[in-house]
mmCIF file of C-alpha atoms (C1' of nucleotides) in Angstrom:
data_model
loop_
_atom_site.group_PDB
_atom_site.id
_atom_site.type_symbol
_atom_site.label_atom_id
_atom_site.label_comp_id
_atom_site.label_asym_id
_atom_site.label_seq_id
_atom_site.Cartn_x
_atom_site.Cartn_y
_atom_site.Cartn_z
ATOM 1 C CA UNK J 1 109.487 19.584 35.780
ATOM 2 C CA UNK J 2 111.501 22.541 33.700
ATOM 3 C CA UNK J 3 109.516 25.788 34.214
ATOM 4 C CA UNK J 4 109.653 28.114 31.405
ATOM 5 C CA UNK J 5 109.782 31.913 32.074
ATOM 6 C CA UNK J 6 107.815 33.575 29.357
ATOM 7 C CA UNK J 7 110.372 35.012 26.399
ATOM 8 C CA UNK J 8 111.730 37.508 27.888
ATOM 9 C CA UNK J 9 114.155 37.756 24.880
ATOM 10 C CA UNK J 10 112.811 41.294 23.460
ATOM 11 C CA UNK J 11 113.560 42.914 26.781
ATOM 12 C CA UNK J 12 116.476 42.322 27.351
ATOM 13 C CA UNK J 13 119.093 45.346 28.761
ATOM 14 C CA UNK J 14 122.658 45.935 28.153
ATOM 15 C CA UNK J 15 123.389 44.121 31.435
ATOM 16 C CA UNK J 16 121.535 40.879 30.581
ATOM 17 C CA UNK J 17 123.745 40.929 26.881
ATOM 18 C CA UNK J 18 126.508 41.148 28.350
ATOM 19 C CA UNK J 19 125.366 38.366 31.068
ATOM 20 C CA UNK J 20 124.289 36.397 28.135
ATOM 21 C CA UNK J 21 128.011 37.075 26.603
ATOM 22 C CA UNK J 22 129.454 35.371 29.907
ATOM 23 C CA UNK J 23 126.945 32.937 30.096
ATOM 24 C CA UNK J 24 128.016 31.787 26.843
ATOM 25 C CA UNK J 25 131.800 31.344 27.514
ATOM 26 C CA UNK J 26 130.869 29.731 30.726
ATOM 27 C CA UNK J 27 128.847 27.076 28.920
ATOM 28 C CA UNK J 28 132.253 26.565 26.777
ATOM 29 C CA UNK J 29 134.164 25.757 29.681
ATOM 30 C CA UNK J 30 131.465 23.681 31.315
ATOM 31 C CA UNK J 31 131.535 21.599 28.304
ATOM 32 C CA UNK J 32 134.927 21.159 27.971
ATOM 33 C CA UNK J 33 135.039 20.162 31.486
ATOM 34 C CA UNK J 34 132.663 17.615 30.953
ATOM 35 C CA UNK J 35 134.410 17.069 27.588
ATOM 36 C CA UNK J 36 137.981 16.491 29.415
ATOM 37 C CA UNK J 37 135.894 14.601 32.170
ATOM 38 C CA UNK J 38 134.714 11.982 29.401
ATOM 39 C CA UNK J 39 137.907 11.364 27.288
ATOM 40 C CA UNK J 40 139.145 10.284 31.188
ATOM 41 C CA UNK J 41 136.780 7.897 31.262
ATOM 42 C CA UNK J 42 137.177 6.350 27.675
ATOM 43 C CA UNK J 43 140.922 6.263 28.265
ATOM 44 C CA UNK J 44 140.313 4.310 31.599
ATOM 45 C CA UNK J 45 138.544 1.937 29.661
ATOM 46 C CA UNK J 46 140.494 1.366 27.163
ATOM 47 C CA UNK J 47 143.668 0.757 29.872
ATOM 48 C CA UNK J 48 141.460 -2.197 31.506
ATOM 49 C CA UNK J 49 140.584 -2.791 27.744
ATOM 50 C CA UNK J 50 136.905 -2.933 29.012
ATOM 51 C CA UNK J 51 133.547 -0.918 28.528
ATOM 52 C CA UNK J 52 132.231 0.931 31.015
ATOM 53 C CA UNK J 53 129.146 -1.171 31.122
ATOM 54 C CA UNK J 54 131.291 -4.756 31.149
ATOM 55 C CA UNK J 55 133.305 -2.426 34.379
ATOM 56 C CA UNK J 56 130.292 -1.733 36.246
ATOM 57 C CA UNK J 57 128.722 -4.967 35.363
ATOM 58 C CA UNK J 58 131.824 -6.539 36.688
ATOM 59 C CA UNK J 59 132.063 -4.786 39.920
ATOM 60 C CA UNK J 60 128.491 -5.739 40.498
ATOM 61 C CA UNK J 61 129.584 -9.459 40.068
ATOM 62 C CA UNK J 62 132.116 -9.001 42.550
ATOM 63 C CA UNK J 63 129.976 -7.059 45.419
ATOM 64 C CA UNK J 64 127.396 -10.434 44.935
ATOM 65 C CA UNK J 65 130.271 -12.355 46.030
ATOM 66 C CA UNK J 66 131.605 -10.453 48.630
ATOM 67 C CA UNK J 67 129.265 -11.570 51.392
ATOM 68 C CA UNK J 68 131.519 -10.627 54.195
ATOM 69 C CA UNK J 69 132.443 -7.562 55.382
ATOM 70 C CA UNK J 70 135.925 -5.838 56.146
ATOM 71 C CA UNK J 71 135.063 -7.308 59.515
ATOM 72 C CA UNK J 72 134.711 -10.718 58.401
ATOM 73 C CA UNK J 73 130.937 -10.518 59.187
ATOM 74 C CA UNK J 74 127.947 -11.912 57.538
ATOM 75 C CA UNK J 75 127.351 -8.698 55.528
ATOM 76 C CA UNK J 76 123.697 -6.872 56.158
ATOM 77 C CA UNK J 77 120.759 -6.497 54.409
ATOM 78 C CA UNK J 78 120.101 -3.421 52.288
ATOM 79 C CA UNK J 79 121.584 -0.900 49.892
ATOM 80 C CA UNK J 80 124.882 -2.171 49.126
ATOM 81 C CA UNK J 81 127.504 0.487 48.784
ATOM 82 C CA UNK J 82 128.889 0.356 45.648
ATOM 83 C CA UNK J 83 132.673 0.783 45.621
ATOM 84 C CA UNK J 84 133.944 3.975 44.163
ATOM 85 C CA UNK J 85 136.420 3.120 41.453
ATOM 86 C CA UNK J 86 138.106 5.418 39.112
ATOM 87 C CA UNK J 87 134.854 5.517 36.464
ATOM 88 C CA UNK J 88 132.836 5.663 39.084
ATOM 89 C CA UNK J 89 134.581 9.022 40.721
ATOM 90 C CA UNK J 90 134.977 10.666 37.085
ATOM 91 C CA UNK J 91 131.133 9.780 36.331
ATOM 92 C CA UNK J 92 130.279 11.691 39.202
ATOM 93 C CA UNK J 93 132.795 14.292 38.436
ATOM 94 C CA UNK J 94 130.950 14.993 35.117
ATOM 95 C CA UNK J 95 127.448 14.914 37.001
ATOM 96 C CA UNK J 96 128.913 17.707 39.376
ATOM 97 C CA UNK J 97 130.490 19.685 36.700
ATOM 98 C CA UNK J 98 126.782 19.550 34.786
ATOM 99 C CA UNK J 99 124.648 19.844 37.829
ATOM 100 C CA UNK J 100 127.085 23.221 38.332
ATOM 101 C CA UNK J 101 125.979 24.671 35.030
ATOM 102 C CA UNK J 102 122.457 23.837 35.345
ATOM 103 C CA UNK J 103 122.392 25.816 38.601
ATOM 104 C CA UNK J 104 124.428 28.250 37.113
ATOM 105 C CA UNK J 105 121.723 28.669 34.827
ATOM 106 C CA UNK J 106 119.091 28.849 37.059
ATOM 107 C CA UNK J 107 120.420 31.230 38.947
ATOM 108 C CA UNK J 108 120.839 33.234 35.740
ATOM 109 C CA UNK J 109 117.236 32.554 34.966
ATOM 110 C CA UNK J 110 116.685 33.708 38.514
ATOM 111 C CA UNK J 111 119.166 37.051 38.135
ATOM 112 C CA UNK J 112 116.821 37.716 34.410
ATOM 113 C CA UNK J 113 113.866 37.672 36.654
ATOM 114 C CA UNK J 114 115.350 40.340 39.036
ATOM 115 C CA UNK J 115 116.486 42.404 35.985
ATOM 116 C CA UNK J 116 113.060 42.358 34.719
ATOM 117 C CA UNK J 117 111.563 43.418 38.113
ATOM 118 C CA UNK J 118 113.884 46.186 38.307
ATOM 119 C CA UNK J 119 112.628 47.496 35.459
ATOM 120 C CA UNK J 120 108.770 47.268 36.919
ATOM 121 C CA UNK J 121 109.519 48.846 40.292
ATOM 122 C CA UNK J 122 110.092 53.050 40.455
ATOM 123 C CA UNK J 123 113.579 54.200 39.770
ATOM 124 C CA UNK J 124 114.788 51.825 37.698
ATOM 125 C CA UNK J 125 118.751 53.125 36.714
ATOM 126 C CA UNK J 126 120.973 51.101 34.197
ATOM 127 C CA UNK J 127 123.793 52.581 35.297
ATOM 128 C CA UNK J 128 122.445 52.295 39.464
ATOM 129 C CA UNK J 129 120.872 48.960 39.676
ATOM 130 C CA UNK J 130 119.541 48.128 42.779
ATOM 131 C CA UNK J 131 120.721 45.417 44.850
ATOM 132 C CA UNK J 132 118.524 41.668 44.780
ATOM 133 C CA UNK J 133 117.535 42.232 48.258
ATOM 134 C CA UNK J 134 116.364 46.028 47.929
ATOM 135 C CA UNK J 135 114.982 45.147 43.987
ATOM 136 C CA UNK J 136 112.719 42.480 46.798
ATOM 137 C CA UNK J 137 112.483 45.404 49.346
ATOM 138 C CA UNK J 138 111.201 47.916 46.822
ATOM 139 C CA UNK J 139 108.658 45.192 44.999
ATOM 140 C CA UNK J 140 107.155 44.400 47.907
ATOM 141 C CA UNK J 141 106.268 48.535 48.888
ATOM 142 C CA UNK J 142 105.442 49.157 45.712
ATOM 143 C CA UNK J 143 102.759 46.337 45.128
ATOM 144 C CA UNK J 144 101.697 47.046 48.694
ATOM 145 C CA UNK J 145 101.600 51.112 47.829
ATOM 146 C CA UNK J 146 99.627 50.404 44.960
ATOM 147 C CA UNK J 147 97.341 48.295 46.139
ATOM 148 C CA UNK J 148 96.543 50.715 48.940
ATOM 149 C CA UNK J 149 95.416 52.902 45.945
ATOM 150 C CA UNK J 150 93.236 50.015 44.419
ATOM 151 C CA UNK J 151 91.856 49.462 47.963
ATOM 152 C CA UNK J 152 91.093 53.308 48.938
ATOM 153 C CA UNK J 153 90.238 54.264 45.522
ATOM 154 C CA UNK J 154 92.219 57.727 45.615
ATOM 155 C CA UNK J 155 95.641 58.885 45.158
ATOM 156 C CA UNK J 156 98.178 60.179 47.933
ATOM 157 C CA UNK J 157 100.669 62.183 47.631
ATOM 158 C CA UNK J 158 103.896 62.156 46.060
ATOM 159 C CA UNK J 159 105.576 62.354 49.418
ATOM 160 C CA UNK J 160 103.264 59.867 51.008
ATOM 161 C CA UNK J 161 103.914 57.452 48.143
ATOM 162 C CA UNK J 162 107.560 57.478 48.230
ATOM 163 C CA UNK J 163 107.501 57.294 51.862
ATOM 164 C CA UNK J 164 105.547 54.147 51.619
ATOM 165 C CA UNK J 165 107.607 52.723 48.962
ATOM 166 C CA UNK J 166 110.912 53.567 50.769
ATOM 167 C CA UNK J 167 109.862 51.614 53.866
ATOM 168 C CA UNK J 168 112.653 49.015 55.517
ATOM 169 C CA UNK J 169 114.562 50.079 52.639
ATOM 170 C CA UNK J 170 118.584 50.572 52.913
ATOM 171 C CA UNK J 171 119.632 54.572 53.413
ATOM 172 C CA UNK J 172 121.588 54.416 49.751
ATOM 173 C CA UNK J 173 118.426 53.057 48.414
ATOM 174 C CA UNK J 174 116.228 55.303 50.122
ATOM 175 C CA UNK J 175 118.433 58.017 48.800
ATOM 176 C CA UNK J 176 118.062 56.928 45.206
ATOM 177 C CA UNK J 177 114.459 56.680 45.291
ATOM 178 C CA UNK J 178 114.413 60.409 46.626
ATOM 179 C CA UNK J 179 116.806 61.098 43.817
ATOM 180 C CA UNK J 180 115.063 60.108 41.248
ATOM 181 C CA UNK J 181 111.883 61.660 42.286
ATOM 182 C CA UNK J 182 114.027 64.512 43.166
ATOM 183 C CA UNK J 183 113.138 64.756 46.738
ATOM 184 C CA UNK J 184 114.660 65.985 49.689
ATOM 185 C CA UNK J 185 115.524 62.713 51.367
ATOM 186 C CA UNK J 186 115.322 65.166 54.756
ATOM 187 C CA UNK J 187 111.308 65.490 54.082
ATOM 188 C CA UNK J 188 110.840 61.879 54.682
ATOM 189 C CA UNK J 189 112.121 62.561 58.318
ATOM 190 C CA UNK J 190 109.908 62.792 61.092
ATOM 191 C CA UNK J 191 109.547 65.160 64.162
ATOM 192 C CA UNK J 192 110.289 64.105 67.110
ATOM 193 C CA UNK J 193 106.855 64.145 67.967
ATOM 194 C CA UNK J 194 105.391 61.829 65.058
ATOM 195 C CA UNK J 195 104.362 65.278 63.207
ATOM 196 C CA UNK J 196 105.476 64.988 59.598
ATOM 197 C CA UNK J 197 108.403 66.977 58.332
ATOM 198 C CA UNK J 198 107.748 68.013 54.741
ATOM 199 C CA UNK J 199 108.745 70.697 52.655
ATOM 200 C CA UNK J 200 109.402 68.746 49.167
ATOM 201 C CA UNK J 201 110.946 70.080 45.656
ATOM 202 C CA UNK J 202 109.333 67.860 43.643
ATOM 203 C CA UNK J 203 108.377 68.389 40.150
ATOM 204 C CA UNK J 204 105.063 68.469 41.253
ATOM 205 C CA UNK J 205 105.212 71.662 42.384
ATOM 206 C CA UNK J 206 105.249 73.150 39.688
ATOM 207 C CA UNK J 207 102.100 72.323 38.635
ATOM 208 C CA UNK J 208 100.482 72.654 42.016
ATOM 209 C CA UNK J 209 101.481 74.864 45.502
ATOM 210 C CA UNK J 210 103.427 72.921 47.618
ATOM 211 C CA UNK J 211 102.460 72.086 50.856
ATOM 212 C CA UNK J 212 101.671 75.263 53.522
ATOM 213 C CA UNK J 213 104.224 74.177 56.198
ATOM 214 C CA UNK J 214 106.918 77.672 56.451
ATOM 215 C CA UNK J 215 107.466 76.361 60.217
ATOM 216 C CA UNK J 216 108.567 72.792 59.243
ATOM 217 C CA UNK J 217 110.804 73.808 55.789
ATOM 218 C CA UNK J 218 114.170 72.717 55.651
ATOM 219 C CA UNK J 219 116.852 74.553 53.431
ATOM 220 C CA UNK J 220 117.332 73.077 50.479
ATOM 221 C CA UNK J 221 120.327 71.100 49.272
ATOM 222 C CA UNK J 222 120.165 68.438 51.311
ATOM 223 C CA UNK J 223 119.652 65.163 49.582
ATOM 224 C CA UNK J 224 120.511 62.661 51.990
ATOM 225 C CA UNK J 225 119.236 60.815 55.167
ATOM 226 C CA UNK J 226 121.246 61.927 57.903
ATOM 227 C CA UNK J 227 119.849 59.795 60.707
ATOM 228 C CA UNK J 228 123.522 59.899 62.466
ATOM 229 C CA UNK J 229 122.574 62.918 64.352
ATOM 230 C CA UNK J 230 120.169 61.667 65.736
ATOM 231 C CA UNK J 231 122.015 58.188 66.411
ATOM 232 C CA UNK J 232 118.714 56.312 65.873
ATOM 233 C CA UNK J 233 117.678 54.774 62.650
ATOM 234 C CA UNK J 234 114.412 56.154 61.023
ATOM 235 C CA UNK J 235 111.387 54.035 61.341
ATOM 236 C CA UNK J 236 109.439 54.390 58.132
ATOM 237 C CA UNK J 237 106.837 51.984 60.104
ATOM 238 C CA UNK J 238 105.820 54.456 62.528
ATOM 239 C CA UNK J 239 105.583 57.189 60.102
ATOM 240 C CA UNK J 240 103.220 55.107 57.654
ATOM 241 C CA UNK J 241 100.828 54.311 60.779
ATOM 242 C CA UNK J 242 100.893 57.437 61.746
ATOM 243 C CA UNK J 243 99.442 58.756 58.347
ATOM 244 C CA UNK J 244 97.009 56.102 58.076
ATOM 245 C CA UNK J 245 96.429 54.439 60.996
ATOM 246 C CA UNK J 246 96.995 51.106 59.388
ATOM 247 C CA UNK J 247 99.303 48.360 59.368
ATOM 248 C CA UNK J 248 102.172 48.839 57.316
ATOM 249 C CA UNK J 249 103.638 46.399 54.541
ATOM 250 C CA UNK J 250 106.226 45.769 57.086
ATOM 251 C CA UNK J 251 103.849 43.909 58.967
ATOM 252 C CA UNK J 252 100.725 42.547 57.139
ATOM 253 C CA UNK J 253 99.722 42.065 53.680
ATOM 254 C CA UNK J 254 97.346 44.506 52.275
ATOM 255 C CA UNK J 255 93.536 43.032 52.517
ATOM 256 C CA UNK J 256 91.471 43.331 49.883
ATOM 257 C CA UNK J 257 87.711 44.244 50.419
ATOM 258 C CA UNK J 258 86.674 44.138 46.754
ATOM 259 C CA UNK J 259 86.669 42.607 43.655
ATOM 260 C CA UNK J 260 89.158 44.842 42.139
ATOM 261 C CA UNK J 261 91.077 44.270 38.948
ATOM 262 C CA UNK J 262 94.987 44.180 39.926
ATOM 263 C CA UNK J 263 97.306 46.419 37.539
ATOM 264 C CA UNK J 264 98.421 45.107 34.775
ATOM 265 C CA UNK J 265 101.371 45.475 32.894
ATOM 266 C CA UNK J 266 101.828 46.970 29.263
ATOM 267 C CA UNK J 267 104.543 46.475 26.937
ATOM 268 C CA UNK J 268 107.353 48.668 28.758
ATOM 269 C CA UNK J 269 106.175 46.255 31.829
ATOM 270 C CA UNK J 270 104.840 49.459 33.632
ATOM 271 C CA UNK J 271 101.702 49.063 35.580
ATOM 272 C CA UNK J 272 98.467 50.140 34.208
ATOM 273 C CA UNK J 273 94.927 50.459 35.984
ATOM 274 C CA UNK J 274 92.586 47.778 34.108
ATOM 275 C CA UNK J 275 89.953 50.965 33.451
ATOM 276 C CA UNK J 276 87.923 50.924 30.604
ATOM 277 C CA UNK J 277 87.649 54.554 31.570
ATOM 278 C CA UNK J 278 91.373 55.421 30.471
ATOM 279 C CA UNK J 279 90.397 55.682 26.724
ATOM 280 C CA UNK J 280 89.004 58.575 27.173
ATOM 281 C CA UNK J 281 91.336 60.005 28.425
ATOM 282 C CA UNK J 282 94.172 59.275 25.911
ATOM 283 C CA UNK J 283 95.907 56.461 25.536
ATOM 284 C CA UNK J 284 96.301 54.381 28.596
ATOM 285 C CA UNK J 285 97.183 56.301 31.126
ATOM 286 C CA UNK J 286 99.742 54.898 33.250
ATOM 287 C CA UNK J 287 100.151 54.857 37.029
ATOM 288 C CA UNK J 288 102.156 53.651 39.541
ATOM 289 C CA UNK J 289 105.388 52.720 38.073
ATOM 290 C CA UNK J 290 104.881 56.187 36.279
ATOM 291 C CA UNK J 291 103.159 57.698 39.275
ATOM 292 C CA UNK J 292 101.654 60.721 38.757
ATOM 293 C CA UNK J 293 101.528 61.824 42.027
ATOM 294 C CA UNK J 294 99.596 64.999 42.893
ATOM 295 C CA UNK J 295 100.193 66.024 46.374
ATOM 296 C CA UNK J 296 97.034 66.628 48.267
ATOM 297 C CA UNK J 297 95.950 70.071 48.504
ATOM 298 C CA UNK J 298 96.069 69.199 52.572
ATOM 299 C CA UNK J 299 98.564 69.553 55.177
ATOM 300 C CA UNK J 300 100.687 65.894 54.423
ATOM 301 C CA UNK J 301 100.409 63.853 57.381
ATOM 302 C CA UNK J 302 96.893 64.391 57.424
ATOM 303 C CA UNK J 303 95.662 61.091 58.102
ATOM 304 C CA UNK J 304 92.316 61.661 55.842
ATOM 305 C CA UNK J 305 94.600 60.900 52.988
ATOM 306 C CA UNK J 306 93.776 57.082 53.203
ATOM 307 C CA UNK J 307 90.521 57.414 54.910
ATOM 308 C CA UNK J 308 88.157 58.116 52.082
ATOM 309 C CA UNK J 309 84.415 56.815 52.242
ATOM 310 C CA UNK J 310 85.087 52.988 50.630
ATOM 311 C CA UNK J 311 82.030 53.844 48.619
ATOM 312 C CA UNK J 312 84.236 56.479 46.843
ATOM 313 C CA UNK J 313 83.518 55.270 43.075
ATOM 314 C CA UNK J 314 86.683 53.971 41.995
ATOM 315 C CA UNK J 315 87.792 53.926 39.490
ATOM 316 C CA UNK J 316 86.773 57.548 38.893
ATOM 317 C CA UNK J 317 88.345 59.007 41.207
ATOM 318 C CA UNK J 318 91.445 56.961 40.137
ATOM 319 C CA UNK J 319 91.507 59.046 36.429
ATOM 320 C CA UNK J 320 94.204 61.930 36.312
ATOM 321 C CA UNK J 321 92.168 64.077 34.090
ATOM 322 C CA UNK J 322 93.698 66.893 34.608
ATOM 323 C CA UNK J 323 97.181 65.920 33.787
ATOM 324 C CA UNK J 324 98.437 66.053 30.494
ATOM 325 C CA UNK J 325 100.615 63.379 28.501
ATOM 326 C CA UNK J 326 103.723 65.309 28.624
ATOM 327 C CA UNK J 327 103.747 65.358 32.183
ATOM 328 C CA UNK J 328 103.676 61.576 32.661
ATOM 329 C CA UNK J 329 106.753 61.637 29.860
ATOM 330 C CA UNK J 330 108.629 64.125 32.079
ATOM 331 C CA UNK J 331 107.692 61.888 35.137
ATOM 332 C CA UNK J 332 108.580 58.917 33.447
ATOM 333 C CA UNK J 333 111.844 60.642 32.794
ATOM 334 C CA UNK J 334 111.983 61.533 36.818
ATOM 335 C CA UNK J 335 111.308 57.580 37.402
ATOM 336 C CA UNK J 336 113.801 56.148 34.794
ATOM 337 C CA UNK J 337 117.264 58.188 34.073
ATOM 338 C "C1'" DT B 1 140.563 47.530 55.217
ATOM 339 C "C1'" DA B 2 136.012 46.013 56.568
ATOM 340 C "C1'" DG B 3 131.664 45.172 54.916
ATOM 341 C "C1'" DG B 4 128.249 44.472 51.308
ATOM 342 C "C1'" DC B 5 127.053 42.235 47.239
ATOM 343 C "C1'" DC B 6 127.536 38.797 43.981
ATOM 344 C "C1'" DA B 7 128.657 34.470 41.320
ATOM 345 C "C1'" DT B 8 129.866 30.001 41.721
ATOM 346 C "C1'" DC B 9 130.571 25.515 43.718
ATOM 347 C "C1'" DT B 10 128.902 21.956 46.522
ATOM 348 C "C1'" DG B 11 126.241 18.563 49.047
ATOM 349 C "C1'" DG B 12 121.749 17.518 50.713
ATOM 350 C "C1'" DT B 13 116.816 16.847 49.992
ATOM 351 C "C1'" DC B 14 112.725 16.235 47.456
ATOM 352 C "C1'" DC B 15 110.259 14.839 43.525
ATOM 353 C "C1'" DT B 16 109.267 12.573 39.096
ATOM 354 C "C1'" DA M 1 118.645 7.940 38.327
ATOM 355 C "C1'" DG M 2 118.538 12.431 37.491
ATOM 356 C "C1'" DG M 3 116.779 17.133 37.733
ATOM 357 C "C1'" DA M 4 115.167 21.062 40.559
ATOM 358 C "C1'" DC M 5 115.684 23.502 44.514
ATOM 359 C "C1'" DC M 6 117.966 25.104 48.544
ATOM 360 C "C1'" DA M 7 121.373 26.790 51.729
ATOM 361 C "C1'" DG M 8 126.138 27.112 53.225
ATOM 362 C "C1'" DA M 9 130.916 28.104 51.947
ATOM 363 C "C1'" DT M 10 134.152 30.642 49.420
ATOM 364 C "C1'" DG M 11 136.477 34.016 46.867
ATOM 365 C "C1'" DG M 12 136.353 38.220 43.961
ATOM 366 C "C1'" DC M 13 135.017 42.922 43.299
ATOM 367 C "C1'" DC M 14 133.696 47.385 44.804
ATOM 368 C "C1'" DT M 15 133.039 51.210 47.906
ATOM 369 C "C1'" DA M 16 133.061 54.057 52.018
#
DNA sequence: TAGGCCATCTGGTCCT
DNA sequence: AGGACCAGATGGCCTA
């Protein structure tokens, strides 16, 4: 019946200590509720100067005699409702007041379990956590952003990525995620006619030339969504479909065609490719979570991004040879302030 | 001050 | 009977 979360106990943030601190003092009051709730009872029973067995076993005597109801009518067949007396009202006061701090702690349990996937999904803040429903939001992108990867067997983008994850997302949260990968939030935005606006700062551009697209740049300094202008919320769904020309995460599950290994997590809970490959390269390199994204050398928007021959062989393509370690530490950095 | 988010309480339902 | 799970209600806190 109880299901056990795996010990989660050497993870555990500043947030969940001090949750644990609460916890604790809430579990004192619970139980001297239920404390108070008891020394009721025994005091009842010793005013009627009977147990609460000899009370219940009593009342039971009584309801076998009482064969008529209120009405004065033969009384029916079937569950007899047992009359709430005093010990009978404070039993199930004590049942509430412990049925409260079991849910209490599953919700707790529940809340751990969100903490945790915070800490899995891209821009993970202690300081900015991410609301239950976004934490959801962002999962759900991310799995379905990497598994796009798994699927296609090649990496997109920066832009594309965050894009992707940052679909049906809230504005503030769409803003964070461009913070943290220090994005203009304004590249994410669309032309009018479906043709993709990008121009990004990332810190990818410093190790390669950013995109070729002088006519679509916007000045810099802008770090926010501003879809009020425009009076019409932005529609991440159209953009994604029209880079890929596939259903978005918004609408279908991602399908896979192969056999492929899902990530896997490491220590840190950061998603790692199950490669045997990544030895060779140094110390399991890690993606997603830590995305090393390395924008295409393309035009973004280009909708060959996903559409590579399925016979690509993955995972080779998948290795980021060519970055070094101290990148994915600065990127890491970029991911988790 | 309204709205979003959250924790908690509560009663109902299902299952063991 | 009792525990797990769920959803609705409620009130507190925070922020724009």
């Amino acid at each position: 019946m109880l299901t056990l979360p795996f010990d989660e106990s050497v993870v555990m943030t500043e947030s969940q200590l001090c949750r644990k601190y609460v916890r604790e003092n809430e579990e004192q009051k619970t139980a001297k509720k239920v404390e108070s709730c008891a020394k009721q009872i025994v005091s009842h029973g010793k005013n009627i100067k009977r147990t609460p067995e000899e009370e219940t076993e009593q009342e039971e005597e009584e309801e076998d005699k009482d064969e008529e109801d209120e009405n004065g009518l033969p009384r029916r067949r079937g569950p007899r409702k047992k009359k709430m007396t005093k010990i009978r009202i404070e039993r199930i006061k004590i049942r509430r007041v412990e049925a409260n701090a079991r849910e209490r702690g599953r919700m707790h349990g529940l809340n751990d379990a969100l903490d945790n996937l915070r800490k899995v999904v891209p821009c993970y803040s202690k300081t900015q956590k991410l609301s239950k429903i976004e934490t959801l939001r962002l999962a759900k992108n991310y799995i379905w952003a990497l598994s796009e990867i798994l699927r296609i067997g090649k990496r997109p983008d920066l832009l594309t990525f965050v894009q992707n994850l940052c679909k049906g997302l809230s504005q503030p949260t769409t803003n964070l995620v461009a913070g943290c990968l220090q994005l203009n939030a304004r590249s994410f935005l669309m032309g009018q006619s479906g043709e993709a606006v990008h121009h990004s700062r990332s810190p990818y551009n410093s190790i390669y030339p950013p995109y070729h697209s002088p006519e679509l740049s916007t000045p810099p300094g802008h770090g926010s969504l501003d879809n009020s202008k425009t009076g019409k919320p932005y529609n991440y769904c159209n953009a994604y479909e029209s880079f890929y020309e596939s259903t978005s995460p918004e609408c279908t599950s991602p399908q896979f065609e192969g056999p492929l290994s899902p990530p896997s997590m490491n220590y840190n809970g950061i998603f790692s490719l199950k490669q045997e490959e990544a030895l060779d390269y140094g110390k399991n390199y890690n993606y997603g979570m830590h995305y090393c994204a390395v924008p295409g050398r393309g035009p973004l928007g280009q909708s060959s991004m996903f559409r590579l021959p399925t016979d690509s062989h993955f995972p080779y393509d998948f290795h980021l040879r060519s970055q070094s370690l101290a990148m994915q530490d600065e990127l890491n950095a970029v991911f988790h302030n």
